[in-house]
Amino acid sequence: MQHSWRNGNPPDRIGLVLEGGGTRGAYHAGALLAMQEEGVTFDAITGTSIGAINGAALISGKLDEMVEIYDHFDPEEVFFGSKEVAKALSFNTLKEINLSTVSAALSAILRDRGVDISPLMNLLKANIDEEKVRSSPVDFGLVSFNLTDMKVIEVFKEDIPEGKLMEFILASAALPGFRLPSETKYLDGGIYKQVPLDLLLKKGPFKKIYVIRTRRDFWTNLEREGETIEVIAPSRPMGVALQAGHEHVRDNLLMGYYDATRQLRGCQGKLYCIEASDPDSFYQRFVNIDRKRMEALGALFGEQDQKHRRRFFERTIPLLASLLGIKEEGSYQEIGIEWTERVAYDLGIPRYRVLSEEELLQEVKDRLQETEIQDLKNLGRFEAAIAMLTGLSTVEKSALLRGAWRLAMGGD
């Protein structure tokens, strides 16, 4: 890890904050790989829970190994120590929680006097080098909670006794029931602070701070006066902290890579990585919709008398924006990109790649040919609800967006 001071000027420092989040930490690894490819380096890193683990592994020079681990990650092997516990405590949504299996898991934990974390320990020992972390010019800090003394722990590597770095990292990620190799009882640092931004600021000032989230709760206040903070957050929900099955973990890894790539390269979109294009490209597409299609599109949105293009821009486009959840000040480009992405995602078009605007438009056109008959069936009851866009099911909204896109963009 290279130090990024320029001419010895501390304000040029770059900081990194890694949020906690269990197996959602795969998102960190994907984002960090994208940042490495874009030449981003860090002078200080703070993390909570899996953020502390990933931060220490990054400083140890193990990013490639991190990516490989998450690409083939099995939560049962690493976290739980028994199939009973794994079955109960690894799930993808809260709806999947089964109280009977949770009860069985708790009984197994009590029987075994805790959860055996030796697989996790072995993984950390292979990918975190205390000597490298300590000798690196990169500052490293973490958050944990001391249950024995009932106090918060916020420390940097220089505050941690020699030979105890692994213990403190494990303490930051300690779930209830973990059998830790220490007499002191700890609890995951996320119970106090999931995003240790304020800890990082103790090593400031910084030219820029990157915060890599593992959740989409955008109400978390990450603004700090005088600091330039860039947040990389999941474009889709990533499920719960301990997900079942490596396919979910791998999806989060890919999401992290492409979300960061989109942001760092200035790509368009929220779900897809769409290369930057003419900012007026969708305005031009809207202007060039022929009169027949424009009238059909207006009728689809309850506008029976749409003979003038002005009404299309004054009435139909705002209705479309409302359906997409875009505010009044949204540009035609925002509306067009959001519309295309929603239709593409609904059609199952793969999103983990970088592609041009034209490439995505063509793929949507091609795929829409396969859904036209079903969409026509779903369009049957729109007349009663379309004017106010109320009372439509998710299926009907999707069909409406696809049908309108097909008319506007020329998909036959």
mmCIF file of N, CA and C in Angstrom, residues 186-257:
data_model
loop_
_atom_site.group_PDB
_atom_site.id
_atom_site.type_symbol
_atom_site.label_atom_id
_atom_site.label_comp_id
_atom_site.label_asym_id
_atom_site.label_seq_id
_atom_site.Cartn_x
_atom_site.Cartn_y
_atom_site.Cartn_z
ATOM 1 N N TYR A 186 -16.041 -9.553 24.378
ATOM 2 C CA TYR A 186 -16.270 -8.449 23.459
ATOM 3 C C TYR A 186 -17.558 -8.664 22.681
ATOM 4 N N LEU A 187 -18.024 -7.589 22.080
ATOM 5 C CA LEU A 187 -19.189 -7.645 21.206
ATOM 6 C C LEU A 187 -18.893 -6.807 19.965
ATOM 7 N N ASP A 188 -19.437 -7.247 18.853
ATOM 8 C CA ASP A 188 -19.258 -6.566 17.568
ATOM 9 C C ASP A 188 -19.344 -5.049 17.716
ATOM 10 N N GLY A 189 -18.351 -4.350 17.157
ATOM 11 C CA GLY A 189 -18.309 -2.896 17.266
ATOM 12 C C GLY A 189 -19.494 -2.196 16.646
ATOM 13 N N GLY A 190 -20.235 -2.914 15.800
ATOM 14 C CA GLY A 190 -21.400 -2.327 15.163
ATOM 15 C C GLY A 190 -22.502 -1.976 16.138
ATOM 16 N N ILE A 191 -22.467 -2.557 17.334
ATOM 17 C CA ILE A 191 -23.469 -2.222 18.339
ATOM 18 C C ILE A 191 -23.334 -0.768 18.756
ATOM 19 N N TYR A 192 -22.135 -0.209 18.574
ATOM 20 C CA TYR A 192 -21.909 1.193 18.926
ATOM 21 C C TYR A 192 -21.827 2.078 17.693
ATOM 22 N N LYS A 193 -21.034 1.660 16.705
ATOM 23 C CA LYS A 193 -20.830 2.522 15.537
ATOM 24 C C LYS A 193 -20.514 1.673 14.313
ATOM 25 N N GLN A 194 -21.472 1.603 13.403
ATOM 26 C CA GLN A 194 -21.278 0.816 12.187
ATOM 27 C C GLN A 194 -20.322 1.494 11.210
ATOM 28 N N VAL A 195 -20.348 2.821 11.187
ATOM 29 C CA VAL A 195 -19.532 3.573 10.233
ATOM 30 C C VAL A 195 -18.568 4.463 11.023
ATOM 31 N N PRO A 196 -17.322 4.013 11.247
ATOM 32 C CA PRO A 196 -16.393 4.752 12.126
ATOM 33 C C PRO A 196 -15.710 5.940 11.450
ATOM 34 N N LEU A 197 -16.535 6.856 10.954
ATOM 35 C CA LEU A 197 -16.017 8.044 10.278
ATOM 36 C C LEU A 197 -15.320 8.982 11.257
ATOM 37 N N ASP A 198 -15.931 9.207 12.402
ATOM 38 C CA ASP A 198 -15.345 10.141 13.367
ATOM 39 C C ASP A 198 -13.991 9.648 13.886
ATOM 40 N N LEU A 199 -13.833 8.330 13.967
ATOM 41 C CA LEU A 199 -12.537 7.783 14.361
ATOM 42 C C LEU A 199 -11.490 8.123 13.311
ATOM 43 N N LEU A 200 -11.824 7.974 12.048
ATOM 44 C CA LEU A 200 -10.892 8.304 10.971
ATOM 45 C C LEU A 200 -10.483 9.772 11.032
ATOM 46 N N LEU A 201 -11.431 10.656 11.325
ATOM 47 C CA LEU A 201 -11.162 12.092 11.317
ATOM 48 C C LEU A 201 -10.109 12.503 12.340
ATOM 49 N N LYS A 202 -9.867 11.641 13.320
ATOM 50 C CA LYS A 202 -8.803 11.930 14.290
ATOM 51 C C LYS A 202 -7.428 11.917 13.630
ATOM 52 N N LYS A 203 -7.336 11.316 12.448
ATOM 53 C CA LYS A 203 -6.073 11.263 11.715
ATOM 54 C C LYS A 203 -6.046 12.282 10.564
ATOM 55 N N GLY A 204 -7.015 13.180 10.553
ATOM 56 C CA GLY A 204 -7.115 14.159 9.474
ATOM 57 C C GLY A 204 -6.114 15.292 9.628
ATOM 58 N N PRO A 205 -6.165 16.292 8.740
ATOM 59 C CA PRO A 205 -7.191 16.451 7.697
ATOM 60 C C PRO A 205 -6.932 15.580 6.479
ATOM 61 N N PHE A 206 -7.983 15.441 5.651
ATOM 62 C CA PHE A 206 -7.891 14.623 4.455
ATOM 63 C C PHE A 206 -8.319 15.419 3.228
ATOM 64 N N LYS A 207 -7.698 15.106 2.107
ATOM 65 C CA LYS A 207 -8.142 15.688 0.846
ATOM 66 C C LYS A 207 -9.495 15.105 0.450
ATOM 67 N N LYS A 208 -9.626 13.800 0.659
ATOM 68 C CA LYS A 208 -10.894 13.118 0.364
ATOM 69 C C LYS A 208 -11.021 11.894 1.258
ATOM 70 N N ILE A 209 -12.258 11.591 1.632
ATOM 71 C CA ILE A 209 -12.551 10.398 2.406
ATOM 72 C C ILE A 209 -13.556 9.559 1.624
ATOM 73 N N TYR A 210 -13.235 8.283 1.441
ATOM 74 C CA TYR A 210 -14.175 7.340 0.845
ATOM 75 C C TYR A 210 -14.825 6.529 1.963
ATOM 76 N N VAL A 211 -16.140 6.433 1.931
ATOM 77 C CA VAL A 211 -16.884 5.592 2.871
ATOM 78 C C VAL A 211 -17.571 4.501 2.066
ATOM 79 N N ILE A 212 -17.242 3.251 2.347
ATOM 80 C CA ILE A 212 -17.881 2.135 1.650
ATOM 81 C C ILE A 212 -18.920 1.534 2.587
ATOM 82 N N ARG A 213 -20.174 1.688 2.204
ATOM 83 C CA ARG A 213 -21.292 1.201 3.008
ATOM 84 C C ARG A 213 -21.585 -0.265 2.695
ATOM 85 N N THR A 214 -22.364 -0.897 3.573
ATOM 86 C CA THR A 214 -22.891 -2.236 3.303
ATOM 87 C C THR A 214 -24.410 -2.246 3.428
ATOM 88 N N ARG A 215 -24.972 -1.075 3.676
ATOM 89 C CA ARG A 215 -26.424 -0.942 3.772
ATOM 90 C C ARG A 215 -26.866 0.280 2.981
ATOM 91 N N ARG A 216 -28.171 0.349 2.741
ATOM 92 C CA ARG A 216 -28.707 1.434 1.927
ATOM 93 C C ARG A 216 -29.534 2.413 2.768
ATOM 94 N N ASP A 217 -29.246 2.518 4.068
ATOM 95 C CA ASP A 217 -29.978 3.460 4.924
ATOM 96 C C ASP A 217 -29.363 4.846 4.761
ATOM 97 N N PHE A 218 -29.806 5.537 3.722
ATOM 98 C CA PHE A 218 -29.163 6.784 3.330
ATOM 99 C C PHE A 218 -29.431 7.930 4.307
ATOM 100 N N TRP A 219 -30.229 7.659 5.341
ATOM 101 C CA TRP A 219 -30.458 8.724 6.327
ATOM 102 C C TRP A 219 -29.269 8.883 7.279
ATOM 103 N N THR A 220 -28.324 7.948 7.277
ATOM 104 C CA THR A 220 -27.136 8.089 8.111
ATOM 105 C C THR A 220 -26.375 9.349 7.700
ATOM 106 N N ASN A 221 -26.110 10.216 8.670
ATOM 107 C CA ASN A 221 -25.448 11.489 8.380
ATOM 108 C C ASN A 221 -23.942 11.282 8.247
ATOM 109 N N LEU A 222 -23.449 11.429 7.038
ATOM 110 C CA LEU A 222 -22.016 11.272 6.802
ATOM 111 C C LEU A 222 -21.389 12.570 6.307
ATOM 112 N N GLU A 223 -22.043 13.677 6.573
ATOM 113 C CA GLU A 223 -21.479 14.973 6.199
ATOM 114 C C GLU A 223 -20.668 15.540 7.365
ATOM 115 N N ARG A 224 -19.487 16.062 7.055
ATOM 116 C CA ARG A 224 -18.644 16.693 8.072
ATOM 117 C C ARG A 224 -18.087 17.980 7.471
ATOM 118 N N GLU A 225 -18.209 19.060 8.202
ATOM 119 C CA GLU A 225 -17.786 20.359 7.700
ATOM 120 C C GLU A 225 -16.303 20.355 7.351
ATOM 121 N N GLY A 226 -15.998 20.859 6.175
ATOM 122 C CA GLY A 226 -14.612 20.964 5.738
ATOM 123 C C GLY A 226 -14.039 19.699 5.141
ATOM 124 N N GLU A 227 -14.831 18.610 5.078
ATOM 125 C CA GLU A 227 -14.326 17.341 4.549
ATOM 126 C C GLU A 227 -15.053 16.981 3.253
ATOM 127 N N THR A 228 -14.307 16.465 2.291
ATOM 128 C CA THR A 228 -14.899 15.944 1.058
ATOM 129 C C THR A 228 -15.087 14.453 1.229
ATOM 130 N N ILE A 229 -16.335 14.030 1.321
ATOM 131 C CA ILE A 229 -16.642 12.632 1.618
ATOM 132 C C ILE A 229 -17.423 12.030 0.459
ATOM 133 N N GLU A 230 -16.909 10.960 -0.087
ATOM 134 C CA GLU A 230 -17.566 10.262 -1.196
ATOM 135 C C GLU A 230 -18.037 8.908 -0.694
ATOM 136 N N VAL A 231 -19.334 8.684 -0.772
ATOM 137 C CA VAL A 231 -19.935 7.456 -0.256
ATOM 138 C C VAL A 231 -20.214 6.496 -1.400
ATOM 139 N N ILE A 232 -19.731 5.276 -1.263
ATOM 140 C CA ILE A 232 -20.031 4.204 -2.215
ATOM 141 C C ILE A 232 -20.981 3.248 -1.503
ATOM 142 N N ALA A 233 -22.216 3.189 -1.990
ATOM 143 C CA ALA A 233 -23.248 2.421 -1.296
ATOM 144 C C ALA A 233 -23.916 1.440 -2.246
ATOM 145 N N PRO A 234 -24.471 0.347 -1.712
ATOM 146 C CA PRO A 234 -25.087 -0.678 -2.559
ATOM 147 C C PRO A 234 -26.216 -0.125 -3.424
ATOM 148 N N SER A 235 -26.231 -0.522 -4.683
ATOM 149 C CA SER A 235 -27.289 -0.095 -5.600
ATOM 150 C C SER A 235 -28.555 -0.908 -5.418
ATOM 151 N N ARG A 236 -28.444 -2.045 -4.750
ATOM 152 C CA ARG A 236 -29.603 -2.875 -4.428
ATOM 153 C C ARG A 236 -29.441 -3.390 -3.006
ATOM 154 N N PRO A 237 -30.551 -3.731 -2.320
ATOM 155 C CA PRO A 237 -30.420 -4.321 -0.984
ATOM 156 C C PRO A 237 -29.584 -5.590 -1.038
ATOM 157 N N MET A 238 -28.764 -5.807 0.009
ATOM 158 C CA MET A 238 -27.842 -6.948 -0.007
ATOM 159 C C MET A 238 -28.241 -8.056 0.963
ATOM 160 N N GLY A 239 -29.424 -7.952 1.570
ATOM 161 C CA GLY A 239 -29.824 -8.998 2.494
ATOM 162 C C GLY A 239 -29.246 -8.773 3.878
ATOM 163 N N VAL A 240 -29.366 -9.797 4.733
ATOM 164 C CA VAL A 240 -28.930 -9.688 6.121
ATOM 165 C C VAL A 240 -27.434 -9.936 6.231
ATOM 166 N N ALA A 241 -26.913 -9.744 7.455
ATOM 167 C CA ALA A 241 -25.464 -9.756 7.652
ATOM 168 C C ALA A 241 -24.832 -11.125 7.449
ATOM 169 N N LEU A 242 -25.534 -12.191 7.796
ATOM 170 C CA LEU A 242 -24.977 -13.535 7.650
ATOM 171 C C LEU A 242 -25.813 -14.289 6.629
ATOM 172 N N GLN A 243 -25.436 -14.145 5.376
ATOM 173 C CA GLN A 243 -26.246 -14.695 4.302
ATOM 174 C C GLN A 243 -25.935 -16.161 4.050
ATOM 175 N N ALA A 244 -26.977 -16.890 3.643
ATOM 176 C CA ALA A 244 -26.813 -18.310 3.342
ATOM 177 C C ALA A 244 -26.413 -18.484 1.878
ATOM 178 N N GLY A 245 -25.375 -19.245 1.659
ATOM 179 C CA GLY A 245 -25.006 -19.576 0.291
ATOM 180 C C GLY A 245 -24.024 -18.606 -0.331
ATOM 181 N N HIS A 246 -23.018 -19.154 -0.983
ATOM 182 C CA HIS A 246 -21.970 -18.312 -1.539
ATOM 183 C C HIS A 246 -22.453 -17.492 -2.727
ATOM 184 N N GLU A 247 -23.581 -17.908 -3.370
ATOM 185 C CA GLU A 247 -24.047 -17.154 -4.531
ATOM 186 C C GLU A 247 -24.482 -15.743 -4.137
ATOM 187 N N HIS A 248 -25.032 -15.574 -2.932
ATOM 188 C CA HIS A 248 -25.430 -14.245 -2.472
ATOM 189 C C HIS A 248 -24.199 -13.394 -2.156
ATOM 190 N N VAL A 249 -23.214 -14.027 -1.537
ATOM 191 C CA VAL A 249 -21.987 -13.313 -1.209
ATOM 192 C C VAL A 249 -21.278 -12.883 -2.490
ATOM 193 N N ARG A 250 -21.237 -13.756 -3.465
ATOM 194 C CA ARG A 250 -20.595 -13.422 -4.737
ATOM 195 C C ARG A 250 -21.322 -12.274 -5.434
ATOM 196 N N ASP A 251 -22.641 -12.256 -5.349
ATOM 197 C CA ASP A 251 -23.401 -11.172 -5.960
ATOM 198 C C ASP A 251 -23.033 -9.840 -5.317
ATOM 199 N N ASN A 252 -22.845 -9.836 -4.004
ATOM 200 C CA ASN A 252 -22.447 -8.602 -3.317
ATOM 201 C C ASN A 252 -21.040 -8.168 -3.718
ATOM 202 N N LEU A 253 -20.168 -9.131 -3.956
ATOM 203 C CA LEU A 253 -18.816 -8.829 -4.431
ATOM 204 C C LEU A 253 -18.873 -8.114 -5.782
ATOM 205 N N LEU A 254 -19.660 -8.659 -6.691
ATOM 206 C CA LEU A 254 -19.799 -8.051 -8.018
ATOM 207 C C LEU A 254 -20.472 -6.686 -7.932
ATOM 208 N N MET A 255 -21.480 -6.570 -7.074
ATOM 209 C CA MET A 255 -22.157 -5.289 -6.925
ATOM 210 C C MET A 255 -21.191 -4.219 -6.445
ATOM 211 N N GLY A 256 -20.350 -4.569 -5.473
ATOM 212 C CA GLY A 256 -19.364 -3.614 -4.973
ATOM 213 C C GLY A 256 -18.423 -3.144 -6.070
ATOM 214 N N TYR A 257 -17.975 -4.077 -6.900
ATOM 215 C CA TYR A 257 -17.041 -3.729 -7.981
ATOM 216 C C TYR A 257 -17.692 -2.763 -8.965
#
